[in-house]
């Protein structure tokens, strides 16, 4: 079974495509998920792509990340700017994290300039729409290749 990259999406991202398209674009979350699965497969990873409108559910998914989850890409949406608990869960599981936003949060209201996730993220991609997820996958794959799974069995004698 290939190693997995978990891609988590927070509240209201299920509405992509019809939610403020001038801000978030016309691509649906299903379309982004399909593109991520294809890109993940090409990079040699299984993609576990999820969305929830509930903070606790996102936290439980992070806490129960299987040992085969090597990295986490997260667009926490509104929880980015409010959730200490989500950031704590990410910190607790100790997997590399890349933060993604469709919109350029730094060009928007000042409350969107604060992220509880950025301090623990290896990197942040914002403002590039759905393609930000693909770029995050490329970056995660390089990150994981640079620091192989410490739990992996060496095949060399
Ligand atoms: C978002 C930006 C957040 O500020 C907002 O609350 C979202 C989406 C983005 O992808 O641009 O819901 O994370």
PDB file of N, CA and C in Angstrom, residues 44-143:
ATOM      1  N   UNK A  44       3.379   8.895  -6.596  1.00  0.00           N
ATOM      2  CA  UNK A  44       3.563   7.656  -5.834  1.00  0.00           C
ATOM      3  C   UNK A  44       2.902   7.658  -4.469  1.00  0.00           C
ATOM      4  N   UNK A  45       1.892   8.511  -4.283  1.00  0.00           N
ATOM      5  CA  UNK A  45       1.184   8.574  -2.998  1.00  0.00           C
ATOM      6  C   UNK A  45      -0.310   8.323  -3.188  1.00  0.00           C
ATOM      7  N   UNK A  46      -0.908   7.692  -2.194  1.00  0.00           N
ATOM      8  CA  UNK A  46      -2.368   7.629  -2.129  1.00  0.00           C
ATOM      9  C   UNK A  46      -2.842   8.935  -1.486  1.00  0.00           C
ATOM     10  N   UNK A  47      -3.975   9.433  -1.943  1.00  0.00           N
ATOM     11  CA  UNK A  47      -4.505  10.699  -1.416  1.00  0.00           C
ATOM     12  C   UNK A  47      -5.789  10.421  -0.648  1.00  0.00           C
ATOM     13  N   UNK A  48      -5.804  10.844   0.608  1.00  0.00           N
ATOM     14  CA  UNK A  48      -7.012  10.761   1.430  1.00  0.00           C
ATOM     15  C   UNK A  48      -7.548  12.195   1.542  1.00  0.00           C
ATOM     16  N   UNK A  49      -8.564  12.512   0.738  1.00  0.00           N
ATOM     17  CA  UNK A  49      -9.054  13.895   0.590  1.00  0.00           C
ATOM     18  C   UNK A  49     -10.375  14.027   1.331  1.00  0.00           C
ATOM     19  N   UNK A  50     -10.449  14.920   2.306  1.00  0.00           N
ATOM     20  CA  UNK A  50     -11.655  15.037   3.129  1.00  0.00           C
ATOM     21  C   UNK A  50     -12.054  16.492   3.357  1.00  0.00           C
ATOM     22  N   UNK A  51     -13.353  16.679   3.619  1.00  0.00           N
ATOM     23  CA  UNK A  51     -13.870  18.015   3.979  1.00  0.00           C
ATOM     24  C   UNK A  51     -14.850  17.864   5.121  1.00  0.00           C
ATOM     25  N   UNK A  52     -14.797  18.810   6.072  1.00  0.00           N
ATOM     26  CA  UNK A  52     -15.806  18.839   7.127  1.00  0.00           C
ATOM     27  C   UNK A  52     -16.127  20.280   7.508  1.00  0.00           C
ATOM     28  N   UNK A  53     -17.371  20.480   7.900  1.00  0.00           N
ATOM     29  CA  UNK A  53     -17.781  21.788   8.430  1.00  0.00           C
ATOM     30  C   UNK A  53     -17.610  21.845   9.942  1.00  0.00           C
ATOM     31  N   UNK A  54     -17.075  20.763  10.539  1.00  0.00           N
ATOM     32  CA  UNK A  54     -17.020  20.651  12.002  1.00  0.00           C
ATOM     33  C   UNK A  54     -15.570  20.573  12.494  1.00  0.00           C
ATOM     34  N   UNK A  55     -15.238  21.477  13.385  1.00  0.00           N
ATOM     35  CA  UNK A  55     -13.881  21.552  13.925  1.00  0.00           C
ATOM     36  C   UNK A  55     -13.464  20.227  14.578  1.00  0.00           C
ATOM     37  N   UNK A  56     -14.371  19.664  15.412  1.00  0.00           N
ATOM     38  CA  UNK A  56     -14.054  18.429  16.131  1.00  0.00           C
ATOM     39  C   UNK A  56     -13.787  17.269  15.185  1.00  0.00           C
ATOM     40  N   UNK A  57     -14.521  17.208  14.088  1.00  0.00           N
ATOM     41  CA  UNK A  57     -14.324  16.115  13.134  1.00  0.00           C
ATOM     42  C   UNK A  57     -12.946  16.244  12.467  1.00  0.00           C
ATOM     43  N   UNK A  58     -12.579  17.455  12.110  1.00  0.00           N
ATOM     44  CA  UNK A  58     -11.250  17.674  11.515  1.00  0.00           C
ATOM     45  C   UNK A  58     -10.165  17.243  12.505  1.00  0.00           C
ATOM     46  N   UNK A  59     -10.364  17.601  13.780  1.00  0.00           N
ATOM     47  CA  UNK A  59      -9.385  17.244  14.821  1.00  0.00           C
ATOM     48  C   UNK A  59      -9.306  15.727  14.967  1.00  0.00           C
ATOM     49  N   UNK A  60     -10.454  15.044  14.951  1.00  0.00           N
ATOM     50  CA  UNK A  60     -10.426  13.580  15.080  1.00  0.00           C
ATOM     51  C   UNK A  60      -9.727  12.935  13.890  1.00  0.00           C
ATOM     52  N   UNK A  61      -9.941  13.438  12.709  1.00  0.00           N
ATOM     53  CA  UNK A  61      -9.261  12.891  11.525  1.00  0.00           C
ATOM     54  C   UNK A  61      -7.747  13.069  11.671  1.00  0.00           C
ATOM     55  N   UNK A  62      -7.328  14.218  12.202  1.00  0.00           N
ATOM     56  CA  UNK A  62      -5.882  14.445  12.384  1.00  0.00           C
ATOM     57  C   UNK A  62      -5.338  13.475  13.432  1.00  0.00           C
ATOM     58  N   UNK A  63      -6.063  13.334  14.554  1.00  0.00           N
ATOM     59  CA  UNK A  63      -5.595  12.477  15.650  1.00  0.00           C
ATOM     60  C   UNK A  63      -5.494  11.020  15.232  1.00  0.00           C
ATOM     61  N   UNK A  64      -6.388  10.591  14.344  1.00  0.00           N
ATOM     62  CA  UNK A  64      -6.408   9.173  13.979  1.00  0.00           C
ATOM     63  C   UNK A  64      -5.684   8.921  12.659  1.00  0.00           C
ATOM     64  N   UNK A  65      -4.889   9.914  12.244  1.00  0.00           N
ATOM     65  CA  UNK A  65      -4.114   9.718  11.011  1.00  0.00           C
ATOM     66  C   UNK A  65      -3.304   8.428  11.146  1.00  0.00           C
ATOM     67  N   UNK A  66      -3.485   7.534  10.199  1.00  0.00           N
ATOM     68  CA  UNK A  66      -2.812   6.239  10.253  1.00  0.00           C
ATOM     69  C   UNK A  66      -1.306   6.425  10.157  1.00  0.00           C
ATOM     70  N   UNK A  67      -0.596   5.385  10.545  1.00  0.00           N
ATOM     71  CA  UNK A  67       0.858   5.491  10.459  1.00  0.00           C
ATOM     72  C   UNK A  67       1.281   5.660   8.996  1.00  0.00           C
ATOM     73  N   UNK A  68       0.431   5.213   8.051  1.00  0.00           N
ATOM     74  CA  UNK A  68       0.825   5.390   6.650  1.00  0.00           C
ATOM     75  C   UNK A  68       0.568   6.814   6.142  1.00  0.00           C
ATOM     76  N   UNK A  69      -0.028   7.688   6.966  1.00  0.00           N
ATOM     77  CA  UNK A  69      -0.144   9.104   6.581  1.00  0.00           C
ATOM     78  C   UNK A  69       1.198   9.776   6.846  1.00  0.00           C
ATOM     79  N   UNK A  70       1.854  10.177   5.758  1.00  0.00           N
ATOM     80  CA  UNK A  70       3.211  10.738   5.897  1.00  0.00           C
ATOM     81  C   UNK A  70       3.201  12.245   6.036  1.00  0.00           C
ATOM     82  N   UNK A  71       2.162  12.900   5.454  1.00  0.00           N
ATOM     83  CA  UNK A  71       2.117  14.359   5.512  1.00  0.00           C
ATOM     84  C   UNK A  71       0.679  14.836   5.413  1.00  0.00           C
ATOM     85  N   UNK A  72       0.454  16.067   5.867  1.00  0.00           N
ATOM     86  CA  UNK A  72      -0.905  16.620   5.885  1.00  0.00           C
ATOM     87  C   UNK A  72      -0.910  17.968   5.156  1.00  0.00           C
ATOM     88  N   UNK A  73      -1.790  18.081   4.177  1.00  0.00           N
ATOM     89  CA  UNK A  73      -2.029  19.361   3.493  1.00  0.00           C
ATOM     90  C   UNK A  73      -3.381  19.842   3.988  1.00  0.00           C
ATOM     91  N   UNK A  74      -3.460  21.084   4.433  1.00  0.00           N
ATOM     92  CA  UNK A  74      -4.709  21.539   5.031  1.00  0.00           C
ATOM     93  C   UNK A  74      -5.103  22.930   4.564  1.00  0.00           C
ATOM     94  N   UNK A  75      -6.357  23.040   4.125  1.00  0.00           N
ATOM     95  CA  UNK A  75      -7.014  24.331   3.970  1.00  0.00           C
ATOM     96  C   UNK A  75      -8.075  24.355   5.064  1.00  0.00           C
ATOM     97  N   UNK A  76      -7.743  24.959   6.191  1.00  0.00           N
ATOM     98  CA  UNK A  76      -8.661  24.937   7.335  1.00  0.00           C
ATOM     99  C   UNK A  76      -9.760  25.987   7.203  1.00  0.00           C
ATOM    100  N   UNK A  77      -9.755  26.717   6.079  1.00  0.00           N
ATOM    101  CA  UNK A  77     -10.785  27.736   5.813  1.00  0.00           C
ATOM    102  C   UNK A  77     -10.899  28.683   7.013  1.00  0.00           C
ATOM    103  N   UNK A  78     -12.113  28.981   7.470  1.00  0.00           N
ATOM    104  CA  UNK A  78     -12.285  29.950   8.556  1.00  0.00           C
ATOM    105  C   UNK A  78     -11.580  29.544   9.847  1.00  0.00           C
ATOM    106  N   UNK A  79     -11.413  28.226  10.082  1.00  0.00           N
ATOM    107  CA  UNK A  79     -10.747  27.773  11.314  1.00  0.00           C
ATOM    108  C   UNK A  79      -9.261  28.141  11.339  1.00  0.00           C
ATOM    109  N   UNK A  80      -8.709  28.448  10.159  1.00  0.00           N
ATOM    110  CA  UNK A  80      -7.312  28.899  10.092  1.00  0.00           C
ATOM    111  C   UNK A  80      -7.074  30.044  11.065  1.00  0.00           C
ATOM    112  N   UNK A  81      -8.057  30.941  11.095  1.00  0.00           N
ATOM    113  CA  UNK A  81      -7.884  32.213  11.794  1.00  0.00           C
ATOM    114  C   UNK A  81      -8.383  32.162  13.240  1.00  0.00           C
ATOM    115  N   UNK A  82      -8.936  31.014  13.653  1.00  0.00           N
ATOM    116  CA  UNK A  82      -9.568  30.962  14.983  1.00  0.00           C
ATOM    117  C   UNK A  82      -9.150  29.769  15.836  1.00  0.00           C
ATOM    118  N   UNK A  83      -8.691  28.666  15.206  1.00  0.00           N
ATOM    119  CA  UNK A  83      -8.654  27.405  15.953  1.00  0.00           C
ATOM    120  C   UNK A  83      -7.280  27.037  16.517  1.00  0.00           C
ATOM    121  N   UNK A  84      -7.113  27.328  17.798  1.00  0.00           N
ATOM    122  CA  UNK A  84      -5.929  26.852  18.520  1.00  0.00           C
ATOM    123  C   UNK A  84      -5.962  25.321  18.566  1.00  0.00           C
ATOM    124  N   UNK A  85      -7.174  24.761  18.733  1.00  0.00           N
ATOM    125  CA  UNK A  85      -7.316  23.305  18.911  1.00  0.00           C
ATOM    126  C   UNK A  85      -6.868  22.533  17.669  1.00  0.00           C
ATOM    127  N   UNK A  86      -7.196  23.062  16.509  1.00  0.00           N
ATOM    128  CA  UNK A  86      -6.792  22.407  15.259  1.00  0.00           C
ATOM    129  C   UNK A  86      -5.265  22.450  15.119  1.00  0.00           C
ATOM    130  N   UNK A  87      -4.698  23.592  15.416  1.00  0.00           N
ATOM    131  CA  UNK A  87      -3.232  23.717  15.355  1.00  0.00           C
ATOM    132  C   UNK A  87      -2.576  22.780  16.361  1.00  0.00           C
ATOM    133  N   UNK A  88      -3.160  22.660  17.561  1.00  0.00           N
ATOM    134  CA  UNK A  88      -2.610  21.755  18.576  1.00  0.00           C
ATOM    135  C   UNK A  88      -2.631  20.305  18.086  1.00  0.00           C
ATOM    136  N   UNK A  89      -3.728  19.910  17.424  1.00  0.00           N
ATOM    137  CA  UNK A  89      -3.837  18.534  16.915  1.00  0.00           C
ATOM    138  C   UNK A  89      -2.760  18.281  15.865  1.00  0.00           C
ATOM    139  N   UNK A  90      -2.550  19.246  14.979  1.00  0.00           N
ATOM    140  CA  UNK A  90      -1.518  19.083  13.942  1.00  0.00           C
ATOM    141  C   UNK A  90      -0.137  18.969  14.588  1.00  0.00           C
ATOM    142  N   UNK A  91       0.091  19.784  15.590  1.00  0.00           N
ATOM    143  CA  UNK A  91       1.371  19.749  16.303  1.00  0.00           C
ATOM    144  C   UNK A  91       1.567  18.377  16.973  1.00  0.00           C
ATOM    145  N   UNK A  92       0.463  17.860  17.533  1.00  0.00           N
ATOM    146  CA  UNK A  92       0.536  16.603  18.296  1.00  0.00           C
ATOM    147  C   UNK A  92       0.905  15.411  17.422  1.00  0.00           C
ATOM    148  N   UNK A  93       0.415  15.374  16.173  1.00  0.00           N
ATOM    149  CA  UNK A  93       0.685  14.175  15.366  1.00  0.00           C
ATOM    150  C   UNK A  93       2.058  14.201  14.705  1.00  0.00           C
ATOM    151  N   UNK A  94       2.682  15.368  14.690  1.00  0.00           N
ATOM    152  CA  UNK A  94       4.080  15.435  14.265  1.00  0.00           C
ATOM    153  C   UNK A  94       4.358  15.070  12.814  1.00  0.00           C
ATOM    154  N   UNK A  95       3.380  15.246  11.942  1.00  0.00           N
ATOM    155  CA  UNK A  95       3.626  15.027  10.506  1.00  0.00           C
ATOM    156  C   UNK A  95       3.901  16.389   9.849  1.00  0.00           C
ATOM    157  N   UNK A  96       4.677  16.416   8.763  1.00  0.00           N
ATOM    158  CA  UNK A  96       4.852  17.690   8.069  1.00  0.00           C
ATOM    159  C   UNK A  96       3.513  18.228   7.545  1.00  0.00           C
ATOM    160  N   UNK A  97       3.349  19.539   7.661  1.00  0.00           N
ATOM    161  CA  UNK A  97       2.078  20.189   7.284  1.00  0.00           C
ATOM    162  C   UNK A  97       2.362  21.255   6.233  1.00  0.00           C
ATOM    163  N   UNK A  98       1.523  21.309   5.204  1.00  0.00           N
ATOM    164  CA  UNK A  98       1.538  22.444   4.268  1.00  0.00           C
ATOM    165  C   UNK A  98       0.143  23.060   4.284  1.00  0.00           C
ATOM    166  N   UNK A  99       0.100  24.375   4.461  1.00  0.00           N
ATOM    167  CA  UNK A  99      -1.159  25.125   4.549  1.00  0.00           C
ATOM    168  C   UNK A  99      -1.488  25.694   3.171  1.00  0.00           C
ATOM    169  N   UNK A 100      -2.743  25.524   2.762  1.00  0.00           N
ATOM    170  CA  UNK A 100      -3.183  26.016   1.447  1.00  0.00           C
ATOM    171  C   UNK A 100      -4.394  26.926   1.611  1.00  0.00           C
ATOM    172  N   UNK A 101      -4.432  27.992   0.831  1.00  0.00           N
ATOM    173  CA  UNK A 101      -5.644  28.812   0.682  1.00  0.00           C
ATOM    174  C   UNK A 101      -5.849  29.114  -0.789  1.00  0.00           C
ATOM    175  N   UNK A 102      -7.099  29.043  -1.217  1.00  0.00           N
ATOM    176  CA  UNK A 102      -7.410  29.366  -2.610  1.00  0.00           C
ATOM    177  C   UNK A 102      -7.182  30.844  -2.883  1.00  0.00           C
ATOM    178  N   UNK A 103      -7.662  31.673  -1.958  1.00  0.00           N
ATOM    179  CA  UNK A 103      -7.553  33.124  -2.130  1.00  0.00           C
ATOM    180  C   UNK A 103      -6.262  33.618  -1.481  1.00  0.00           C
ATOM    181  N   UNK A 104      -5.857  34.816  -1.867  1.00  0.00           N
ATOM    182  CA  UNK A 104      -4.697  35.435  -1.224  1.00  0.00           C
ATOM    183  C   UNK A 104      -5.180  36.115   0.049  1.00  0.00           C
ATOM    184  N   UNK A 105      -5.105  35.359   1.138  1.00  0.00           N
ATOM    185  CA  UNK A 105      -5.645  35.844   2.413  1.00  0.00           C
ATOM    186  C   UNK A 105      -4.966  37.154   2.857  1.00  0.00           C
ATOM    187  N   UNK A 106      -3.743  37.382   2.394  1.00  0.00           N
ATOM    188  CA  UNK A 106      -3.008  38.586   2.821  1.00  0.00           C
ATOM    189  C   UNK A 106      -3.473  39.839   2.082  1.00  0.00           C
ATOM    190  N   UNK A 107      -4.235  39.640   1.017  1.00  0.00           N
ATOM    191  CA  UNK A 107      -4.784  40.785   0.281  1.00  0.00           C
ATOM    192  C   UNK A 107      -6.226  41.040   0.703  1.00  0.00           C
ATOM    193  N   UNK A 108      -6.685  40.340   1.747  1.00  0.00           N
ATOM    194  CA  UNK A 108      -8.082  40.456   2.172  1.00  0.00           C
ATOM    195  C   UNK A 108      -8.168  41.104   3.563  1.00  0.00           C
ATOM    196  N   UNK A 109      -9.283  40.915   4.245  1.00  0.00           N
ATOM    197  CA  UNK A 109      -9.498  41.563   5.549  1.00  0.00           C
ATOM    198  C   UNK A 109      -8.360  41.187   6.519  1.00  0.00           C
ATOM    199  N   UNK A 110      -8.087  42.088   7.468  1.00  0.00           N
ATOM    200  CA  UNK A 110      -6.934  41.865   8.348  1.00  0.00           C
ATOM    201  C   UNK A 110      -7.110  40.622   9.224  1.00  0.00           C
ATOM    202  N   UNK A 111      -8.376  40.226   9.566  1.00  0.00           N
ATOM    203  CA  UNK A 111      -8.524  39.034  10.404  1.00  0.00           C
ATOM    204  C   UNK A 111      -8.060  37.772   9.681  1.00  0.00           C
ATOM    205  N   UNK A 112      -7.961  37.837   8.331  1.00  0.00           N
ATOM    206  CA  UNK A 112      -7.474  36.672   7.578  1.00  0.00           C
ATOM    207  C   UNK A 112      -5.946  36.632   7.517  1.00  0.00           C
ATOM    208  N   UNK A 113      -5.292  37.653   8.052  1.00  0.00           N
ATOM    209  CA  UNK A 113      -3.820  37.674   8.025  1.00  0.00           C
ATOM    210  C   UNK A 113      -3.241  36.839   9.158  1.00  0.00           C
ATOM    211  N   UNK A 114      -4.096  36.486  10.141  1.00  0.00           N
ATOM    212  CA  UNK A 114      -3.640  35.662  11.255  1.00  0.00           C
ATOM    213  C   UNK A 114      -3.950  34.201  10.960  1.00  0.00           C
ATOM    214  N   UNK A 115      -2.935  33.361  11.126  1.00  0.00           N
ATOM    215  CA  UNK A 115      -3.158  31.920  10.978  1.00  0.00           C
ATOM    216  C   UNK A 115      -2.529  31.202  12.161  1.00  0.00           C
ATOM    217  N   UNK A 116      -3.320  30.338  12.817  1.00  0.00           N
ATOM    218  CA  UNK A 116      -2.769  29.517  13.896  1.00  0.00           C
ATOM    219  C   UNK A 116      -1.967  28.343  13.334  1.00  0.00           C
ATOM    220  N   UNK A 117      -2.138  28.089  12.029  1.00  0.00           N
ATOM    221  CA  UNK A 117      -1.490  26.921  11.422  1.00  0.00           C
ATOM    222  C   UNK A 117      -0.109  27.272  10.862  1.00  0.00           C
ATOM    223  N   UNK A 118       0.032  28.491  10.346  1.00  0.00           N
ATOM    224  CA  UNK A 118       1.309  28.865   9.705  1.00  0.00           C
ATOM    225  C   UNK A 118       2.549  28.606  10.562  1.00  0.00           C
ATOM    226  N   UNK A 119       2.510  28.884  11.891  1.00  0.00           N
ATOM    227  CA  UNK A 119       3.735  28.670  12.674  1.00  0.00           C
ATOM    228  C   UNK A 119       4.220  27.220  12.705  1.00  0.00           C
ATOM    229  N   UNK A 120       3.310  26.269  12.442  1.00  0.00           N
ATOM    230  CA  UNK A 120       3.750  24.869  12.459  1.00  0.00           C
ATOM    231  C   UNK A 120       3.845  24.285  11.053  1.00  0.00           C
ATOM    232  N   UNK A 121       3.548  25.112  10.026  1.00  0.00           N
ATOM    233  CA  UNK A 121       3.560  24.610   8.651  1.00  0.00           C
ATOM    234  C   UNK A 121       4.968  24.718   8.064  1.00  0.00           C
ATOM    235  N   UNK A 122       5.295  23.725   7.223  1.00  0.00           N
ATOM    236  CA  UNK A 122       6.562  23.808   6.494  1.00  0.00           C
ATOM    237  C   UNK A 122       6.482  24.921   5.466  1.00  0.00           C
ATOM    238  N   UNK A 123       5.273  25.179   4.958  1.00  0.00           N
ATOM    239  CA  UNK A 123       5.094  26.236   3.973  1.00  0.00           C
ATOM    240  C   UNK A 123       3.629  26.576   3.812  1.00  0.00           C
ATOM    241  N   UNK A 124       3.387  27.707   3.165  1.00  0.00           N
ATOM    242  CA  UNK A 124       2.013  28.196   2.949  1.00  0.00           C
ATOM    243  C   UNK A 124       1.867  28.572   1.483  1.00  0.00           C
ATOM    244  N   UNK A 125       0.776  28.120   0.859  1.00  0.00           N
ATOM    245  CA  UNK A 125       0.474  28.492  -0.530  1.00  0.00           C
ATOM    246  C   UNK A 125      -0.877  29.185  -0.522  1.00  0.00           C
ATOM    247  N   UNK A 126      -0.920  30.420  -0.990  1.00  0.00           N
ATOM    248  CA  UNK A 126      -2.175  31.177  -0.950  1.00  0.00           C
ATOM    249  C   UNK A 126      -2.324  31.981  -2.226  1.00  0.00           C
ATOM    250  N   UNK A 127      -3.573  32.043  -2.726  1.00  0.00           N
ATOM    251  CA  UNK A 127      -3.878  32.962  -3.818  1.00  0.00           C
ATOM    252  C   UNK A 127      -3.799  32.361  -5.200  1.00  0.00           C
ATOM    253  N   UNK A 128      -3.526  31.071  -5.297  1.00  0.00           N
ATOM    254  CA  UNK A 128      -3.352  30.458  -6.619  1.00  0.00           C
ATOM    255  C   UNK A 128      -4.514  29.551  -6.993  1.00  0.00           C
ATOM    256  N   UNK A 129      -5.627  29.695  -6.270  1.00  0.00           N
ATOM    257  CA  UNK A 129      -6.809  28.889  -6.580  1.00  0.00           C
ATOM    258  C   UNK A 129      -6.552  27.414  -6.343  1.00  0.00           C
ATOM    259  N   UNK A 130      -7.310  26.581  -7.073  1.00  0.00           N
ATOM    260  CA  UNK A 130      -7.220  25.129  -6.896  1.00  0.00           C
ATOM    261  C   UNK A 130      -5.848  24.568  -7.203  1.00  0.00           C
ATOM    262  N   UNK A 131      -5.090  25.255  -8.077  1.00  0.00           N
ATOM    263  CA  UNK A 131      -3.755  24.717  -8.409  1.00  0.00           C
ATOM    264  C   UNK A 131      -2.824  24.732  -7.190  1.00  0.00           C
ATOM    265  N   UNK A 132      -3.175  25.509  -6.168  1.00  0.00           N
ATOM    266  CA  UNK A 132      -2.365  25.537  -4.939  1.00  0.00           C
ATOM    267  C   UNK A 132      -2.261  24.147  -4.309  1.00  0.00           C
ATOM    268  N   UNK A 133      -3.318  23.344  -4.444  1.00  0.00           N
ATOM    269  CA  UNK A 133      -3.291  21.994  -3.868  1.00  0.00           C
ATOM    270  C   UNK A 133      -2.258  21.124  -4.591  1.00  0.00           C
ATOM    271  N   UNK A 134      -2.232  21.225  -5.920  1.00  0.00           N
ATOM    272  CA  UNK A 134      -1.258  20.450  -6.705  1.00  0.00           C
ATOM    273  C   UNK A 134       0.165  20.870  -6.364  1.00  0.00           C
ATOM    274  N   UNK A 135       0.368  22.190  -6.221  1.00  0.00           N
ATOM    275  CA  UNK A 135       1.696  22.689  -5.868  1.00  0.00           C
ATOM    276  C   UNK A 135       2.098  22.203  -4.475  1.00  0.00           C
ATOM    277  N   UNK A 136       1.120  22.165  -3.576  1.00  0.00           N
ATOM    278  CA  UNK A 136       1.393  21.676  -2.218  1.00  0.00           C
ATOM    279  C   UNK A 136       1.785  20.194  -2.259  1.00  0.00           C
ATOM    280  N   UNK A 137       1.140  19.429  -3.128  1.00  0.00           N
ATOM    281  CA  UNK A 137       1.486  18.005  -3.249  1.00  0.00           C
ATOM    282  C   UNK A 137       2.918  17.822  -3.750  1.00  0.00           C
ATOM    283  N   UNK A 138       3.275  18.609  -4.763  1.00  0.00           N
ATOM    284  CA  UNK A 138       4.665  18.546  -5.284  1.00  0.00           C
ATOM    285  C   UNK A 138       5.643  18.853  -4.153  1.00  0.00           C
ATOM    286  N   UNK A 139       5.339  19.918  -3.407  1.00  0.00           N
ATOM    287  CA  UNK A 139       6.239  20.347  -2.324  1.00  0.00           C
ATOM    288  C   UNK A 139       6.306  19.291  -1.232  1.00  0.00           C
ATOM    289  N   UNK A 140       5.153  18.688  -0.900  1.00  0.00           N
ATOM    290  CA  UNK A 140       5.128  17.660   0.145  1.00  0.00           C
ATOM    291  C   UNK A 140       5.952  16.450  -0.295  1.00  0.00           C
ATOM    292  N   UNK A 141       5.811  16.072  -1.553  1.00  0.00           N
ATOM    293  CA  UNK A 141       6.554  14.922  -2.049  1.00  0.00           C
ATOM    294  C   UNK A 141       8.067  15.165  -1.931  1.00  0.00           C
ATOM    295  N   UNK A 142       8.517  16.363  -2.284  1.00  0.00           N
ATOM    296  CA  UNK A 142       9.949  16.694  -2.155  1.00  0.00           C
ATOM    297  C   UNK A 142      10.397  16.677  -0.701  1.00  0.00           C
ATOM    298  N   UNK A 143       9.531  17.223   0.151  1.00  0.00           N
ATOM    299  CA  UNK A 143       9.830  17.262   1.586  1.00  0.00           C
ATOM    300  C   UNK A 143       9.992  15.846   2.136  1.00  0.00           C
TER     301      UNK A 143
END
